[in-house]
Amino acid sequence: MIHIVYMSRAVRPLSDQELQQMLDQCRRDNASRNVTGVLFYSHGNIAQLIEGDAAVLEPLFEKISRDGRHSNVVELVKKNIAARSFSDWSMAFHPLQSSGFDALEGFLLPDHLRQPPSTLTIADAMMVDLVRLAVFGPDAVATEPAEPAHA
Amino acid sequence: MREQRLQDILEHMPAGVATLQGAELRYGFVNDAMRAVIGQEAQEGRLVAEHPGIIPADLLDVMQQVYQSGRPFVAKAYRLVMSASESQPSELSYYDIALEPVREGGGPVSGLLLFAVDVTAQEQARQRAHELAIETRRLDTRLRVLTETVPQITFTLNAKGKVEYVSPQWYYFTGQPPTADLNAIWPLLIHPDDRLRILYQSDTARAAGTGWNYEYRLRRHDGQYRWLLSRALPELHAPDKPVFWHGALTEIHDQRELSEALRRGEAELRFLADSIPELIWTATAEGFIDYYNQFTGEYTGLTRDELGPTGWINLLEPSEQANAARRWVHSIATGEPYEGLFRMRRHDGVYRWHIIRARQLTDTRGPRWFGACTDVDDQHRLREVLQTQYDELARTNRDLDTFVYTASHDLKQPLLNLRGLFDELRRTASFKDPEEEEIQTMVDGALSQLDTTLQELAATVQDQRGLSAPAEALNLRSVAEEVLLGLRAQVQEAGATVELNFEEAPSLTYGRANLRSIMHNLLSNALKFADPERAPLVQVHSHLSSTGQPTLTVQDNGLGMALPDAPNSVFQPFNRQHPHIGGAGVGMYLVQRIITSRGGHLEVASTVGEGTTFTIHWFDA
Ligand SMILES: Cc1cc2nc3c(=O)[nH]c(=O)nc-3n(C[C@H](O)[C@H](O)[C@H](O)COP(=O)(O)O)c2cc1C
């Protein structure tokens, strides 16, 4: 089992409808192929973590990176993992019309995101935190004041 | 018969034919085509002047003149306005018109023959061609203005590679006269180092019928060679048969110099970073490491790929990773500099202390992070050793002070006895020798001096250490924690667990320095005499006795000791139960002295191989 994390830019802003279509299609396809993970979207910034069998994930990532809806796809990490950290596939974004989305399965508001699961190594959890920060900006991601590192 | 056939032919001709008879010009024969032009009014026998249909007045005039002069008349593309019918709006038509005088048997003119051929389509085509020509001229002018005002040099080459056109900018740039032979001069103006390459590349592109895009240096009017970008595209007349190449030359000298300088600068910085025996790295605005210097690879034994954009976290001591990661995310979010002291794993698995520092640089290329990890392990370890030694010295010093204080106190009574005995001796004995008298005085003086010295000694350490400070209400837990803080190195080293339970009697009215000294000695003894077979466990409890007096027990699971029969002898100064274990040996003596001097007593119970329990009865009722 592996996971892949990448970041990209949408070629043009995605509408609520496009995002919802993507959520529907990806949730269906990913569930059937045992792919789990999460996608962050805001103002054209995209970051995604996907996990699953290498035989499924590698061609899927090939396809995603060729998808004409986004470009500048930068793979940040691809590595073996011992276990999944996400139970399904979900998407976090700020819909323009907020009504109606709350009820959608697999949809999350960015401020309702939980801390990265503890099954991730600290280095991987930090990567998820960093891509979330890069997508949603510092205002949306409250970083708690760090305690001083001591000797 | 012949007449009839002729009429038939004329009737069906696609051109309009009509005869006009007599000087007054009456319609004679009018074929269908002519009637379609003029209109239904054109009926045999009618006067043209009265029923002209669409024939305009000027043509009627011309008819009269042709009749009178006998000279034929031809008008090309004569414009007629076709009358609007119910179904169609009026429209313009063009006719070639011919008027031919008719003479019968060579006599005078007796009528006119009128021909009209519709040339509307031809005329419209001609007019369109004319408009197109005007538009082409306009576009041409525009193109010329554009090509001659853009900063680029534009050019056209033919299939043989000869210059067909070059914009005036070429002459400005090169300073060549307008008479210059472009094809001969141009190659000579290219920098000698670039010339062959360029001639070869343009030949290749022409042979392949493709465009090109290359950079070369061209000599400017002042003799300087400047970098230009040459781009051209073929104009294809038949598929894959280019006839011309059109292109432009853009001066890119400054950009090129700048990027060259940047490349050089970057290469030099990389070289510098790779030469430094420190871990140096850079990170993107998002916080992902995109460069590790060579030394990072040597220190960690990992490649850049293995390290990855966040992999440095994995190198830190596991208990420090979460804090380090949280602080990094915080720095990325806020732009605040990053700084921390962490243990970082070397390729051989050894952790060494490092100071990790990073700062954000913001320039035109956006924010980037520059970081360094400095190995401070030697300093750090030295500091730890020094701190431990310092703590030890400070404690010994304190103990010695207390010892001096208690010793001076303890010596007071014997001194008092000595003086009493001496006075008794003086009183009962008689000294005859005057020298003995003198010795008497000297002994007297020495005794007084001893007394003063003892008092001063006690007073000095008393002041310094606050050992005789008045009793105050003390929170046992906070004093115990303070003492443990001083002992943390020992606690950690031994892997000891210390349980504090002061619930039953949380506070005690006592001298602060004394309480600290007691706790310190009991706890450090418990740690010192730990049994290497077990993890040390030290339990500290406060109780109230049946009479309501406070007590404190300190119980360990250490080596234990064999207690002598005579009580209290364990606590004689310099009496060491475990000679292999360091310590001044006065600690327990002091503890006991302090407790008794403040009106309490100390009990000890111990089993060799199981542990020792000290019980302090602070105040004997
Ligand atoms: C940013 C982004 C993320 C995507 N993530 C997924 C995904 O996780 N799973 C998936 O099946 N398709 C994903 N897609 C869609 C695929 O690129 C592709 O369009 C989809 O799988 C349909 O492929 P098909 O037409 O071959 O069936 C993503 C597309 C984009 C633009």
Coordinates of N, CA and C and ligand atoms in Angstrom, one line a residue, chain A residues 6 8 22 25-26 29-30 33 35 39 46 48 50 60 63-64 67 69-70 89, ligand 1:
Chain A
Y6 N 0.0 15.4 -3.6 CA 0.5 16.3 -4.6 C -0.3 17.7 -4.4
S8 N -1.5 21.2 -6.9 CA -1.7 21.7 -8.3 C -2.5 23.0 -8.3
M22 N -17.3 16.6 -9.2 CA -16.0 15.9 -8.9 C -16.1 15.1 -7.7
Q25 N -18.2 11.9 -8.5 CA -17.5 11.0 -9.4 C -16.4 10.3 -8.6
C26 N -15.6 11.1 -7.9 CA -14.4 10.6 -7.3 C -14.8 9.7 -6.1
D29 N -15.9 6.4 -7.8 CA -14.8 5.6 -8.4 C -13.8 5.2 -7.3
N30 N -13.5 6.1 -6.4 CA -12.5 5.7 -5.4 C -13.0 4.6 -4.5
R33 N -12.6 1.3 -6.1 CA -11.2 0.9 -6.2 C -10.5 0.9 -4.9
V35 N -9.8 3.3 -2.9 CA -8.9 4.5 -2.8 C -9.5 5.4 -1.7
L39 N -9.1 15.7 -0.4 CA -8.7 16.7 -1.3 C -9.1 18.1 -0.8
I46 N -5.1 23.5 -5.2 CA -5.6 22.1 -5.0 C -4.5 21.3 -4.3
Q48 N -4.0 17.1 -2.7 CA -4.7 15.9 -2.5 C -3.8 14.8 -1.9
I50 N -3.9 10.7 -1.6 CA -4.6 9.5 -1.9 C -3.8 8.3 -1.4
L60 N -3.9 5.8 -11.5 CA -4.9 6.8 -11.2 C -4.2 8.2 -11.1
K63 N -3.5 9.5 -14.5 CA -4.7 10.0 -15.1 C -5.0 11.4 -14.5
I64 N -5.0 11.5 -13.2 CA -5.3 12.8 -12.5 C -4.3 13.8 -13.0
D67 N -5.3 15.3 -16.2 CA -6.6 15.9 -16.2 C -6.5 17.4 -16.6
R69 N -8.4 19.9 -16.1 CA -8.9 20.9 -15.2 C -7.9 21.6 -14.3
H70 N -6.7 20.9 -14.2 CA -5.7 21.6 -13.4 C -4.3 21.4 -14.1
W89 N -13.1 8.7 1.1 CA -12.5 9.8 0.3 C -13.4 11.0 0.5
Ligands
LIG1 C1 -7.9 17.8 -8.9 C2 -8.4 16.5 -9.4 C3 -8.5 15.4 -8.5 C4 -9.0 14.2 -9.0 N1 -9.1 13.1 -8.1 C5 -9.6 11.9 -8.5 C6 -9.7 10.8 -7.7 O1 -9.3 10.8 -6.5 N2 -10.3 9.7 -8.2 C7 -10.8 9.6 -9.4 O2 -11.2 8.5 -9.8 N3 -10.7 10.6 -10.3 C8 -10.1 11.8 -9.9 N4 -10.1 12.9 -10.7 C9 -10.7 12.8 -12.0 C10 -9.8 12.0 -13.0 O3 -8.8 12.9 -13.5 C11 -10.7 11.6 -14.2 O4 -11.3 12.7 -14.7 C12 -11.7 10.6 -13.7 O5 -11.1 9.5 -13.1 C13 -12.6 10.1 -14.8 O6 -11.8 9.3 -15.7 P1 -12.4 8.5 -16.9 O7 -13.0 9.5 -17.8 O8 -11.2 7.8 -17.5 O9 -13.3 7.6 -16.2 C14 -9.5 14.1 -10.3 C15 -9.5 15.2 -11.1 C16 -8.9 16.4 -10.7 C17 -8.9 17.5 -11.6

